[in-house]
PDB file of N, CA, C, O and CB in Angstrom:
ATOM      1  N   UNK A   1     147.367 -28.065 307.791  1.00  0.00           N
ATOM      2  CA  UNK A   1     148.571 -27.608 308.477  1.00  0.00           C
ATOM      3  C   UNK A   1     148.207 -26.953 309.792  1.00  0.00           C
ATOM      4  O   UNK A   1     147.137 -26.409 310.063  1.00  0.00           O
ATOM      5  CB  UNK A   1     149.364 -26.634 307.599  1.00  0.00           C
ATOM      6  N   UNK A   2     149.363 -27.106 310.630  1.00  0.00           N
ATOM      7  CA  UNK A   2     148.812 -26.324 312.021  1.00  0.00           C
ATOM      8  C   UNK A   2     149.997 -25.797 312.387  1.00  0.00           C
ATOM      9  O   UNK A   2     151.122 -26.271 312.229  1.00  0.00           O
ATOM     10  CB  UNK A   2     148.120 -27.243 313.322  1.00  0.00           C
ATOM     11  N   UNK A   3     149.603 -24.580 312.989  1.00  0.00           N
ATOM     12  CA  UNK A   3     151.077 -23.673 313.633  1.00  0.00           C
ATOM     13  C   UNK A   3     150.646 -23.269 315.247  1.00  0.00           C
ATOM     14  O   UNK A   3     149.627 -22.908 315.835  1.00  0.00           O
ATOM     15  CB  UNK A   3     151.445 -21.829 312.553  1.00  0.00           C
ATOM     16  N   UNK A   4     151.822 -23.512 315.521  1.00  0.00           N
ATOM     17  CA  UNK A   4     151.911 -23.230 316.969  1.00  0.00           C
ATOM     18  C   UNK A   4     153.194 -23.102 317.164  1.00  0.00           C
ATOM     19  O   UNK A   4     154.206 -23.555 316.631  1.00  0.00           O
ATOM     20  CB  UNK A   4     151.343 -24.212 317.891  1.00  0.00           C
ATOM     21  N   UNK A   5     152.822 -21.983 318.538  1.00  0.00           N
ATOM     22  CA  UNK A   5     154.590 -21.748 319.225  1.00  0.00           C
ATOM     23  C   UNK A   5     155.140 -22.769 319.864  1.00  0.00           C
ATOM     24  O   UNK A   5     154.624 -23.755 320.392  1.00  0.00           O
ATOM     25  CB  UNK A   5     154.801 -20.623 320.396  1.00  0.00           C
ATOM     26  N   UNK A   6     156.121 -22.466 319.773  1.00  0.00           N
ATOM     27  CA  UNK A   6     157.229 -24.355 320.303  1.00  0.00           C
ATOM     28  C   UNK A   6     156.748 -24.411 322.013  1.00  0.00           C
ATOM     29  O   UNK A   6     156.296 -25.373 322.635  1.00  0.00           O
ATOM     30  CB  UNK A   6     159.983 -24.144 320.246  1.00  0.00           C
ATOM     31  N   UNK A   7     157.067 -22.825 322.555  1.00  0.00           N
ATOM     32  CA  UNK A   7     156.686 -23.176 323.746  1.00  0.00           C
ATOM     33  C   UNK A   7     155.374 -23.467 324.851  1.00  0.00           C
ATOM     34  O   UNK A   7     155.231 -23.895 325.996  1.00  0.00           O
ATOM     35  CB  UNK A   7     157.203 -22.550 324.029  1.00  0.00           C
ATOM     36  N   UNK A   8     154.459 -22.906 323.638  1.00  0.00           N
ATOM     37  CA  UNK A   8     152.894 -23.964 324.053  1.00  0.00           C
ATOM     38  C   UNK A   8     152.785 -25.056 323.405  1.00  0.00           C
ATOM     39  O   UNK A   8     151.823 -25.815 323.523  1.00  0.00           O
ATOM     40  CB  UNK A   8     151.400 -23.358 323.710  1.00  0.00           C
ATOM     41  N   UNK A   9     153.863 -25.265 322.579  1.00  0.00           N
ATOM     42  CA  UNK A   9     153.193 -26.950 322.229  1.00  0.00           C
ATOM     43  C   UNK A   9     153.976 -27.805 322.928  1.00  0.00           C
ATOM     44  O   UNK A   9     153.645 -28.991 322.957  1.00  0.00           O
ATOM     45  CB  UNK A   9     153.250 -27.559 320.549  1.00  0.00           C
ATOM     46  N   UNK A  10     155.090 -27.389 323.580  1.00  0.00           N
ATOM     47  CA  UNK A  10     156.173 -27.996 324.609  1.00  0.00           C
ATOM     48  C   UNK A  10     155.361 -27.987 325.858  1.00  0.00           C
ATOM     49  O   UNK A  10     155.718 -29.073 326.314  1.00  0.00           O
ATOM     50  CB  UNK A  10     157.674 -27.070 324.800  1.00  0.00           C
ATOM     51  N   UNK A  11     154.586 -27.551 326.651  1.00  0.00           N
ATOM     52  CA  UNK A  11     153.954 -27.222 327.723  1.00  0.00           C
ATOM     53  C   UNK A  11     152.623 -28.117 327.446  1.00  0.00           C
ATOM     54  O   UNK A  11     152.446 -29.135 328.115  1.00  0.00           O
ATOM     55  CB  UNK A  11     153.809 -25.617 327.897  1.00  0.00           C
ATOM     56  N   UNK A  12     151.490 -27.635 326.234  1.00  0.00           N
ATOM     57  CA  UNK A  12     150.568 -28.555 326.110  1.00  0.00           C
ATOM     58  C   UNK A  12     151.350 -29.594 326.373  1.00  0.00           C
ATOM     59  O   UNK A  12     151.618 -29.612 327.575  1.00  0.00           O
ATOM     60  CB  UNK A  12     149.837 -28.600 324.921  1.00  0.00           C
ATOM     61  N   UNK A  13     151.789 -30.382 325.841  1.00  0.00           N
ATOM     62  CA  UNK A  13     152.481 -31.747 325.022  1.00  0.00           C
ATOM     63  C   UNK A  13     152.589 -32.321 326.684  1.00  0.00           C
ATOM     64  O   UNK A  13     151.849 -33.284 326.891  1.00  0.00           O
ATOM     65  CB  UNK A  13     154.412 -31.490 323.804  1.00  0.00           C
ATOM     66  N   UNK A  14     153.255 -31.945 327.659  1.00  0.00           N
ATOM     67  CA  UNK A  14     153.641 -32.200 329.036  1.00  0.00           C
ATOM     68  C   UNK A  14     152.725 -32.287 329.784  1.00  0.00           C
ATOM     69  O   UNK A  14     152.779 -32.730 330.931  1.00  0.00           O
ATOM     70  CB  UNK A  14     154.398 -31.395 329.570  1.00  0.00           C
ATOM     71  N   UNK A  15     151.761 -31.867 329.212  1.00  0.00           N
ATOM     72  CA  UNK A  15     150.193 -31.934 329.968  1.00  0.00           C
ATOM     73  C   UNK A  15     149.490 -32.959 329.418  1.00  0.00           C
ATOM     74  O   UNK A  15     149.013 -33.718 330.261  1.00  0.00           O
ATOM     75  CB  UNK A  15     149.209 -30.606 329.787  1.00  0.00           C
ATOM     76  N   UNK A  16     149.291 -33.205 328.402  1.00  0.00           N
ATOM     77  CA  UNK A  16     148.675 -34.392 327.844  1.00  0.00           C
ATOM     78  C   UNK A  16     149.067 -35.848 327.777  1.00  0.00           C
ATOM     79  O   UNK A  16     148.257 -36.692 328.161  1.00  0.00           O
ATOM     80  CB  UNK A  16     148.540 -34.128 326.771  1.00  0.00           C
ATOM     81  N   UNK A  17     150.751 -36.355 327.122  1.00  0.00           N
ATOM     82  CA  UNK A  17     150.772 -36.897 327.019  1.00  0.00           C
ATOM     83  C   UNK A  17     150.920 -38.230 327.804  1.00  0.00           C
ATOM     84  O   UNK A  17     150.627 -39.375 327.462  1.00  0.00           O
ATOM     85  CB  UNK A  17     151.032 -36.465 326.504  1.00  0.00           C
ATOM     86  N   UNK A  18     151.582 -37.642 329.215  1.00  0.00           N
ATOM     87  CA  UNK A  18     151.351 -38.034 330.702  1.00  0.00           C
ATOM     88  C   UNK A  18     149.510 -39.226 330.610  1.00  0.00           C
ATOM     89  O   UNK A  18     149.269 -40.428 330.726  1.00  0.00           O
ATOM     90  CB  UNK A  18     151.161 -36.004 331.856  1.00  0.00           C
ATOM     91  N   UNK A  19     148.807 -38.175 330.390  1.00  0.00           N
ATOM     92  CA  UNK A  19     147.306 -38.408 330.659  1.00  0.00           C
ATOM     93  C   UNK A  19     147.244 -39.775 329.670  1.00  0.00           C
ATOM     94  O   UNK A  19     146.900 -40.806 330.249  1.00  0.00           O
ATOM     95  CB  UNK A  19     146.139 -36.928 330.159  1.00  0.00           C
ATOM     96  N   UNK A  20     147.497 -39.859 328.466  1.00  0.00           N
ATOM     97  CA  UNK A  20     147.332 -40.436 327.178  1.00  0.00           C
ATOM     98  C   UNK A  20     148.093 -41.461 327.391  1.00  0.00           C
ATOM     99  O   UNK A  20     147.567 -42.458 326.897  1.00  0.00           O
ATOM    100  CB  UNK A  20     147.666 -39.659 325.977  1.00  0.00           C
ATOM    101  N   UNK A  21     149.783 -41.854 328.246  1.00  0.00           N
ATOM    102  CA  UNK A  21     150.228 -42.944 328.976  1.00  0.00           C
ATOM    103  C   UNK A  21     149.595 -43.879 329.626  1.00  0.00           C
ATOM    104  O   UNK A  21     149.445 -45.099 329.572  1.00  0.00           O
ATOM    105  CB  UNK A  21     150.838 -42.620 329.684  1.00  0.00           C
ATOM    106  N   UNK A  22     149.200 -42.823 330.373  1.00  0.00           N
ATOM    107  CA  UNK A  22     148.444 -43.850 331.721  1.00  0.00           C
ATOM    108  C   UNK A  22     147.051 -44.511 331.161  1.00  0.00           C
ATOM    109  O   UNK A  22     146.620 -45.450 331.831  1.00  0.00           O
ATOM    110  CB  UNK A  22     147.913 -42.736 333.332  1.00  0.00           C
ATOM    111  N   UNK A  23     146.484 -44.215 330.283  1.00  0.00           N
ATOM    112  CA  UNK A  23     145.606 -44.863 329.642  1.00  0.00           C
ATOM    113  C   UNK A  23     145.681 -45.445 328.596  1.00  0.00           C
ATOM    114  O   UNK A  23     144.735 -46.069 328.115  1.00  0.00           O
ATOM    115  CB  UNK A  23     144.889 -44.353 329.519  1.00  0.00           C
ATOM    116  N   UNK A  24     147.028 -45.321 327.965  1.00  0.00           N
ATOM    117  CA  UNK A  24     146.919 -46.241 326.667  1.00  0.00           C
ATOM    118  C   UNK A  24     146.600 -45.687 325.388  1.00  0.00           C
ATOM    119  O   UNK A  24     147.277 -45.280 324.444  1.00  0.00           O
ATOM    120  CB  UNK A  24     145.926 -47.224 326.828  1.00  0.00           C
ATOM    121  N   UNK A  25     144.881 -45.827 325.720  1.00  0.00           N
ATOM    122  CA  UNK A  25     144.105 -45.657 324.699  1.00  0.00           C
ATOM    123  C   UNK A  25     142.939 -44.456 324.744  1.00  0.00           C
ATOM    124  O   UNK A  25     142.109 -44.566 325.647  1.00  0.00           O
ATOM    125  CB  UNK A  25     143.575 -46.924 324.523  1.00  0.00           C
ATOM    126  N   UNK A  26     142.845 -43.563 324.031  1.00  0.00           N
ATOM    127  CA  UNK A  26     141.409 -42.729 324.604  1.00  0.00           C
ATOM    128  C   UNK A  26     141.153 -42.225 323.384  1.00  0.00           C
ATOM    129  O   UNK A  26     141.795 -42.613 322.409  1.00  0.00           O
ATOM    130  CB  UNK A  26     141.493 -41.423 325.885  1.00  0.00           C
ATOM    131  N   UNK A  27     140.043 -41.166 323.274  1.00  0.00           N
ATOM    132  CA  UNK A  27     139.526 -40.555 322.750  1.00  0.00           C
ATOM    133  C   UNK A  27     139.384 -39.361 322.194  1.00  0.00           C
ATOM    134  O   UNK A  27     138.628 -38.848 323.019  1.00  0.00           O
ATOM    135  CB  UNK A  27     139.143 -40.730 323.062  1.00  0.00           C
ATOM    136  N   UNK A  28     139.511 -38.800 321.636  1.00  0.00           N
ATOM    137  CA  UNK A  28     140.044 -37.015 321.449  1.00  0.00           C
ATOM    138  C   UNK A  28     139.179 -36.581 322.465  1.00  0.00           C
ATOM    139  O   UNK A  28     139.763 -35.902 323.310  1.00  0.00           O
ATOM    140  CB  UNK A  28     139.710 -36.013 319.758  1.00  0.00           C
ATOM    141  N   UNK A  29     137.764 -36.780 322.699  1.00  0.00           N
ATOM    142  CA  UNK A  29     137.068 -36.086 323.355  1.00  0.00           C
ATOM    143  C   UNK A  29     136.918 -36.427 324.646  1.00  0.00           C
ATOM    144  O   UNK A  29     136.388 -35.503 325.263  1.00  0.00           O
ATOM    145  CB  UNK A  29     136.101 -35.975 322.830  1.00  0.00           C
ATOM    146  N   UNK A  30     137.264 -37.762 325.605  1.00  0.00           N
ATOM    147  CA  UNK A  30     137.741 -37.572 326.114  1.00  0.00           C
ATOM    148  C   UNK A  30     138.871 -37.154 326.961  1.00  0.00           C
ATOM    149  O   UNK A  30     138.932 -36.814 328.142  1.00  0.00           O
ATOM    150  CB  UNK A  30     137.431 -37.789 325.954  1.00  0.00           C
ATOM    151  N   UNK A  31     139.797 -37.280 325.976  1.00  0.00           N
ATOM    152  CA  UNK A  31     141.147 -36.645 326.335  1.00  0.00           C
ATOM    153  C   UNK A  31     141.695 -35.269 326.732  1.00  0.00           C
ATOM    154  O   UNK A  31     142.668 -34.955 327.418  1.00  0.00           O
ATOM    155  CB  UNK A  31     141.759 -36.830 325.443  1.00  0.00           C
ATOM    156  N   UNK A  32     140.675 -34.472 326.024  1.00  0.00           N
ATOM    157  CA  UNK A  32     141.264 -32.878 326.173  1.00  0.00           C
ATOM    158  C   UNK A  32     139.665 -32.699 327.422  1.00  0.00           C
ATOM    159  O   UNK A  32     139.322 -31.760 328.140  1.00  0.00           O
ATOM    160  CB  UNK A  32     141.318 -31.502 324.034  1.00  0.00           C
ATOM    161  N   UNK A  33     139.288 -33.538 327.276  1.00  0.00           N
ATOM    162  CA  UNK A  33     138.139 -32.950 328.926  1.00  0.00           C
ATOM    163  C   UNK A  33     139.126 -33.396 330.147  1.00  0.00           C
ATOM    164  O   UNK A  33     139.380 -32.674 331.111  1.00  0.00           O
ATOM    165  CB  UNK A  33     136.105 -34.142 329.242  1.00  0.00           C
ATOM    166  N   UNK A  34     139.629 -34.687 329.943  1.00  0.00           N
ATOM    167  CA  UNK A  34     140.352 -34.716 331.171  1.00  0.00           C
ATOM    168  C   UNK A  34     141.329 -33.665 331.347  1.00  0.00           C
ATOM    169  O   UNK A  34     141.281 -33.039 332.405  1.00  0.00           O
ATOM    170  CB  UNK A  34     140.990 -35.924 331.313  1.00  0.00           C
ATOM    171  N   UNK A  35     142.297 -33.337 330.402  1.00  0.00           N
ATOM    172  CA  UNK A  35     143.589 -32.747 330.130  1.00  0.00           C
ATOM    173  C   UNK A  35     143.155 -31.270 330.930  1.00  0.00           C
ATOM    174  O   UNK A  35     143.837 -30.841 331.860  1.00  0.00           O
ATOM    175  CB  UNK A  35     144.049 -32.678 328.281  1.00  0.00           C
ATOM    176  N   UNK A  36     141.649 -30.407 330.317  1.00  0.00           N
ATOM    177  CA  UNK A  36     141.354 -29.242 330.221  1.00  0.00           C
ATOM    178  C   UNK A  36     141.883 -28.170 329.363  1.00  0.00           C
ATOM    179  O   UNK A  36     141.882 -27.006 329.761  1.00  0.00           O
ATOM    180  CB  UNK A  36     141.423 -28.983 331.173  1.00  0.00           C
ATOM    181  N   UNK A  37     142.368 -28.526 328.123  1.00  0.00           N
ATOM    182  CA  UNK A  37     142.324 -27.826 327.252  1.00  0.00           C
ATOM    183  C   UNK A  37     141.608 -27.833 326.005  1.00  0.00           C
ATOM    184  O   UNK A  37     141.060 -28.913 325.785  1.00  0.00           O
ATOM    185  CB  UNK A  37     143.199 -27.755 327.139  1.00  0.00           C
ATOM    186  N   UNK A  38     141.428 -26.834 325.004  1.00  0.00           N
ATOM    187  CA  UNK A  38     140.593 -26.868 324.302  1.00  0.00           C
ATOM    188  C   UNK A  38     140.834 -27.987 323.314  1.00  0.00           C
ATOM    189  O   UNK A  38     141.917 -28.531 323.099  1.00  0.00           O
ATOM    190  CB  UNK A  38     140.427 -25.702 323.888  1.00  0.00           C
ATOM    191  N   UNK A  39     139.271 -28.345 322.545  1.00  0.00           N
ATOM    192  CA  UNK A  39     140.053 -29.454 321.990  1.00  0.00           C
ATOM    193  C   UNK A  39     140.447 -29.867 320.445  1.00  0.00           C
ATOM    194  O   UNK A  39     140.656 -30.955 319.908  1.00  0.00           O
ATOM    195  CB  UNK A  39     139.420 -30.437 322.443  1.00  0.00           C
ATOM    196  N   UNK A  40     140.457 -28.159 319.852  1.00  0.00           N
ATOM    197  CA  UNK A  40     141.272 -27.594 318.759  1.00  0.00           C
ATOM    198  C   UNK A  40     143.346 -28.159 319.241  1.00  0.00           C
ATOM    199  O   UNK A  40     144.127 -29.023 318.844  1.00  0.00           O
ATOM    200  CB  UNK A  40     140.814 -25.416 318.829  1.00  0.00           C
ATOM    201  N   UNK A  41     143.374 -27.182 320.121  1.00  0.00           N
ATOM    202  CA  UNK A  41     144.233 -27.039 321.212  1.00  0.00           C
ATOM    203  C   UNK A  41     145.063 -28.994 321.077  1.00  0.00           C
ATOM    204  O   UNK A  41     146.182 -29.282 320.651  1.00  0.00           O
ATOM    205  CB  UNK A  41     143.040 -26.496 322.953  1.00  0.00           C
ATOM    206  N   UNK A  42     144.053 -29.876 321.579  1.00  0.00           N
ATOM    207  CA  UNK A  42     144.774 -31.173 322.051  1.00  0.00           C
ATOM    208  C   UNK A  42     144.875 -31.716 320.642  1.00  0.00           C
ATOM    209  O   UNK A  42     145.832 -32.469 320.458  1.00  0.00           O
ATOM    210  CB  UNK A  42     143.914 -32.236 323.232  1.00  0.00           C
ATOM    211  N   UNK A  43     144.023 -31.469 319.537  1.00  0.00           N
ATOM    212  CA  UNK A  43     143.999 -31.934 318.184  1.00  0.00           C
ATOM    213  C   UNK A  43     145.830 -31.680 317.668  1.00  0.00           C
ATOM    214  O   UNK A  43     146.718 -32.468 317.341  1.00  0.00           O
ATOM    215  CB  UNK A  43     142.654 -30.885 317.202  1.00  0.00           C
ATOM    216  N   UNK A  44     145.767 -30.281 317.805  1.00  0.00           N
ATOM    217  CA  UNK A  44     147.350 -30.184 317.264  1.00  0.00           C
ATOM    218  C   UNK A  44     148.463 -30.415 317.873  1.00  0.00           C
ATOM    219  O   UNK A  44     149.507 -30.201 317.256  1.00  0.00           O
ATOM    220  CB  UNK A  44     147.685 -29.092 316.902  1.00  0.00           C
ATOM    221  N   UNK A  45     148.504 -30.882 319.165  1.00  0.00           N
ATOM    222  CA  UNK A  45     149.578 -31.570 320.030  1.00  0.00           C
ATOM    223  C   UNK A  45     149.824 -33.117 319.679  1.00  0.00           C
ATOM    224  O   UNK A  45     150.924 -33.670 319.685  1.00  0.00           O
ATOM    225  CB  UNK A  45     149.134 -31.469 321.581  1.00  0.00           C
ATOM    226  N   UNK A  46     148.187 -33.900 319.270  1.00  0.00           N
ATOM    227  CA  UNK A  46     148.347 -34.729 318.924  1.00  0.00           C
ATOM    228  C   UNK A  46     148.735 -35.352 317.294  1.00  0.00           C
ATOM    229  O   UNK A  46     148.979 -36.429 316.750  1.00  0.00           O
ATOM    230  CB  UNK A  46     147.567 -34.937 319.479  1.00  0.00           C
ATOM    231  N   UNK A  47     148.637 -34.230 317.029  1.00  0.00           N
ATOM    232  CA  UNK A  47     149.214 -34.403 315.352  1.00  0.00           C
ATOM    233  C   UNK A  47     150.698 -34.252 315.255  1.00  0.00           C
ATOM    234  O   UNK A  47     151.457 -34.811 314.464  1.00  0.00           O
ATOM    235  CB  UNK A  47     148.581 -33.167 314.251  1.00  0.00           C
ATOM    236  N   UNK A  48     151.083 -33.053 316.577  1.00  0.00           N
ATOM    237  CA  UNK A  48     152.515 -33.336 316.414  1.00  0.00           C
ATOM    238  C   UNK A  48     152.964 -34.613 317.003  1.00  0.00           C
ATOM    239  O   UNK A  48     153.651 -35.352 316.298  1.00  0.00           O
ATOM    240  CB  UNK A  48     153.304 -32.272 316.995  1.00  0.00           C
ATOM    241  N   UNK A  49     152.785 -34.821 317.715  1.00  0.00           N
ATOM    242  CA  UNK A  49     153.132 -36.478 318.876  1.00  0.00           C
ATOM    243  C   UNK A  49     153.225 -37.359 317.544  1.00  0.00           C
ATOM    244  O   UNK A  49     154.354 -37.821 317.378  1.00  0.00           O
ATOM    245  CB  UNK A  49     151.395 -37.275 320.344  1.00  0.00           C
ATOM    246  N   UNK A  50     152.437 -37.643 316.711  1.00  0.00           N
ATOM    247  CA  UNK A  50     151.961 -38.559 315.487  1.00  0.00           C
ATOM    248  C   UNK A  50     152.839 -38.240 314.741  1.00  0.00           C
ATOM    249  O   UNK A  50     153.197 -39.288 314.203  1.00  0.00           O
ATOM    250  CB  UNK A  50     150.591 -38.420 314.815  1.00  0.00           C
ATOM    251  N   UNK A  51     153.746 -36.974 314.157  1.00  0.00           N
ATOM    252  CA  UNK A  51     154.524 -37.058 313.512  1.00  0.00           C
ATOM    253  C   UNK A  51     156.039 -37.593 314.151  1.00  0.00           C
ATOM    254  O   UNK A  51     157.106 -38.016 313.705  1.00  0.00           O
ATOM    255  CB  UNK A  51     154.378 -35.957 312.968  1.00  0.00           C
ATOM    256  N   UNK A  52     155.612 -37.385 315.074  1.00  0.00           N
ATOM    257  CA  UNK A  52     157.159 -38.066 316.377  1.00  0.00           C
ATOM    258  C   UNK A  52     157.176 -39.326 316.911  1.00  0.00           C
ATOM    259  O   UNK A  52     157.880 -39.660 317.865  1.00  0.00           O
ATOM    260  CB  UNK A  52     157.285 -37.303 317.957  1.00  0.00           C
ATOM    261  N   UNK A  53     156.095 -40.327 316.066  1.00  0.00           N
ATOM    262  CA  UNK A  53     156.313 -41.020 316.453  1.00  0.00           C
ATOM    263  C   UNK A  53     155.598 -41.706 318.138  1.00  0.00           C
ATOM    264  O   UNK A  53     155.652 -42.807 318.685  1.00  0.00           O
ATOM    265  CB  UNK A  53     157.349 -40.667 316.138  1.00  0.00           C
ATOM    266  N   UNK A  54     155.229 -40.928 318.344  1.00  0.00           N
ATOM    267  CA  UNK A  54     154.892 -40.897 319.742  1.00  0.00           C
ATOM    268  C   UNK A  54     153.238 -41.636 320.383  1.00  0.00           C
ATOM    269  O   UNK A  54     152.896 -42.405 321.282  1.00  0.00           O
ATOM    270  CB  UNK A  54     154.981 -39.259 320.014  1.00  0.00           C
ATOM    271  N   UNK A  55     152.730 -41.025 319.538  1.00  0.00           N
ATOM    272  CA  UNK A  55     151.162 -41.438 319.298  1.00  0.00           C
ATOM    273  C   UNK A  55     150.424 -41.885 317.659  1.00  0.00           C
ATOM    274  O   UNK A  55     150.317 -41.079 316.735  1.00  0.00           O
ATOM    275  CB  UNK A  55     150.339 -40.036 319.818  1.00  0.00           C
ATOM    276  N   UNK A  56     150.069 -43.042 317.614  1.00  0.00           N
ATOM    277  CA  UNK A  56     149.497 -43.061 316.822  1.00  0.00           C
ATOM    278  C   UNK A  56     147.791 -43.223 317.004  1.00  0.00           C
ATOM    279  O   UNK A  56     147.356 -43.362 318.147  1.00  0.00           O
ATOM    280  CB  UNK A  56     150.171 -43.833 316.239  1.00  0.00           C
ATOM    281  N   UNK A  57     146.669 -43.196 315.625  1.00  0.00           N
ATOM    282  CA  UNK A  57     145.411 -43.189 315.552  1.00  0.00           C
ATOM    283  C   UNK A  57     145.040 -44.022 314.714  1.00  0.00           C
ATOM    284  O   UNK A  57     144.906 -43.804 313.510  1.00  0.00           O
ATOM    285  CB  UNK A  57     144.936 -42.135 315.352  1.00  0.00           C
ATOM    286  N   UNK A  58     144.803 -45.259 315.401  1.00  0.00           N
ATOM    287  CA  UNK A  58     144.030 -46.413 314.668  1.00  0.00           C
ATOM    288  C   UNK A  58     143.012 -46.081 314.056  1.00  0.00           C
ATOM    289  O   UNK A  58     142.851 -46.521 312.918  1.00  0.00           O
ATOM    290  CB  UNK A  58     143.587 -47.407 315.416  1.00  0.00           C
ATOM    291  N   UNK A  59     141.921 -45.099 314.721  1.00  0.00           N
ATOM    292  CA  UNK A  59     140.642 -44.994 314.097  1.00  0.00           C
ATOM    293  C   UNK A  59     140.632 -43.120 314.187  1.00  0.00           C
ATOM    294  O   UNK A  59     141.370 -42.457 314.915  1.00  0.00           O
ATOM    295  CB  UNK A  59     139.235 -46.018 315.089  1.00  0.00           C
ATOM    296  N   UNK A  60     139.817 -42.695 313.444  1.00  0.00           N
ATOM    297  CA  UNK A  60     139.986 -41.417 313.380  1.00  0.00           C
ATOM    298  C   UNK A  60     139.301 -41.035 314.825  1.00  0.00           C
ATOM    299  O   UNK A  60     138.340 -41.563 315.386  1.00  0.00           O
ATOM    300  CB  UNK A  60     139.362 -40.782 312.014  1.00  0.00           C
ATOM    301  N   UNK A  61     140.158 -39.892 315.246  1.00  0.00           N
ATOM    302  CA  UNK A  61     139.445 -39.254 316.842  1.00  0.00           C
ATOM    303  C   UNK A  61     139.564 -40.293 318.076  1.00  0.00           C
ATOM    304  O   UNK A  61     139.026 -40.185 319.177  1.00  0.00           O
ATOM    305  CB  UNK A  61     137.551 -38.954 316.694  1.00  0.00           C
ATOM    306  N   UNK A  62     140.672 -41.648 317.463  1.00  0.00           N
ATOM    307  CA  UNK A  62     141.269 -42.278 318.714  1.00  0.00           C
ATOM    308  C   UNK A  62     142.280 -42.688 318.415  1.00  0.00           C
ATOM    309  O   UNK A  62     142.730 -43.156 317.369  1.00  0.00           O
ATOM    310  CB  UNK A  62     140.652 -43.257 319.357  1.00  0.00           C
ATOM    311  N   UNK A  63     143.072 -42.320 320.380  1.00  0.00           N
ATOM    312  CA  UNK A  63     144.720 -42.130 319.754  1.00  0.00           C
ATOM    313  C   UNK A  63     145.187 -43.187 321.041  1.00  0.00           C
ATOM    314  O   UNK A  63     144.593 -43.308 322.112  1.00  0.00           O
ATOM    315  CB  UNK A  63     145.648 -40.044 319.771  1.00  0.00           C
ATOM    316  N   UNK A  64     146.225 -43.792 320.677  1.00  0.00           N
ATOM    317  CA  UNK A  64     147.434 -44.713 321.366  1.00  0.00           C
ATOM    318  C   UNK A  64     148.377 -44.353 321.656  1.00  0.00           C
ATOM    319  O   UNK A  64     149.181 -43.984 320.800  1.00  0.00           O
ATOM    320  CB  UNK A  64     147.910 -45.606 320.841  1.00  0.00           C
ATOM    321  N   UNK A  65     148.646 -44.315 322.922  1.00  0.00           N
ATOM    322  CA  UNK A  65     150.349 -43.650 323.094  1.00  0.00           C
ATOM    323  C   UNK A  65     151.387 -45.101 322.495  1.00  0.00           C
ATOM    324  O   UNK A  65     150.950 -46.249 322.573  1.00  0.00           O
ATOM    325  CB  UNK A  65     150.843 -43.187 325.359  1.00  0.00           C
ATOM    326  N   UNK A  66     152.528 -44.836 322.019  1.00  0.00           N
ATOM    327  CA  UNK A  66     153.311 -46.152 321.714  1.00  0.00           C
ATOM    328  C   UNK A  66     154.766 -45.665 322.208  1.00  0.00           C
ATOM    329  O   UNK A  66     155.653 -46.516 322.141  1.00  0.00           O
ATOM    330  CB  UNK A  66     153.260 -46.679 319.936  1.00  0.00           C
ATOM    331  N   UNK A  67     155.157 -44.206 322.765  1.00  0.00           N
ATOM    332  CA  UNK A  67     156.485 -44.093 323.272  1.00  0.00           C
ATOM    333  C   UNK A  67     157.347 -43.796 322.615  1.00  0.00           C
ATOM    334  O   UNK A  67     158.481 -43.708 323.087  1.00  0.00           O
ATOM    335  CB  UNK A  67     156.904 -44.952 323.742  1.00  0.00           C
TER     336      UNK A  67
END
């Protein structure tokens, strides 16, 4: 389980998922180096995105934006 406040995961989320568009496809570890946040931090933005539908992870620690 992961907790976070709505309004850093609303703010992360606007920072990342932009990044994770334009490429499609990436990497956890590259992703939160480009992004610059930690990458505890991009792990739980991307778990929420995944429950929304938003991003999924074909392989563990790589993620697809799908919109």
């Amino acid at each position: 389980y992961y907790i976070i406040e709505n309004t850093l995961l609303e703010k992360q989320t606007a920072m990342l998922l932009p990044v994770l568009r334009q490429n499609k496809k990436m990497d956890l570890d590259a992703l939160f180096l480009e992004v610059g946040i930690p990458r505890v931090l991009a792990r739980i933005v991307l778990e929420f995105a995944k429950e929304e539908g938003v991003v999924i992870e074909p392989r563990k620690n790589n993620f697809m934006y799908v919109g």
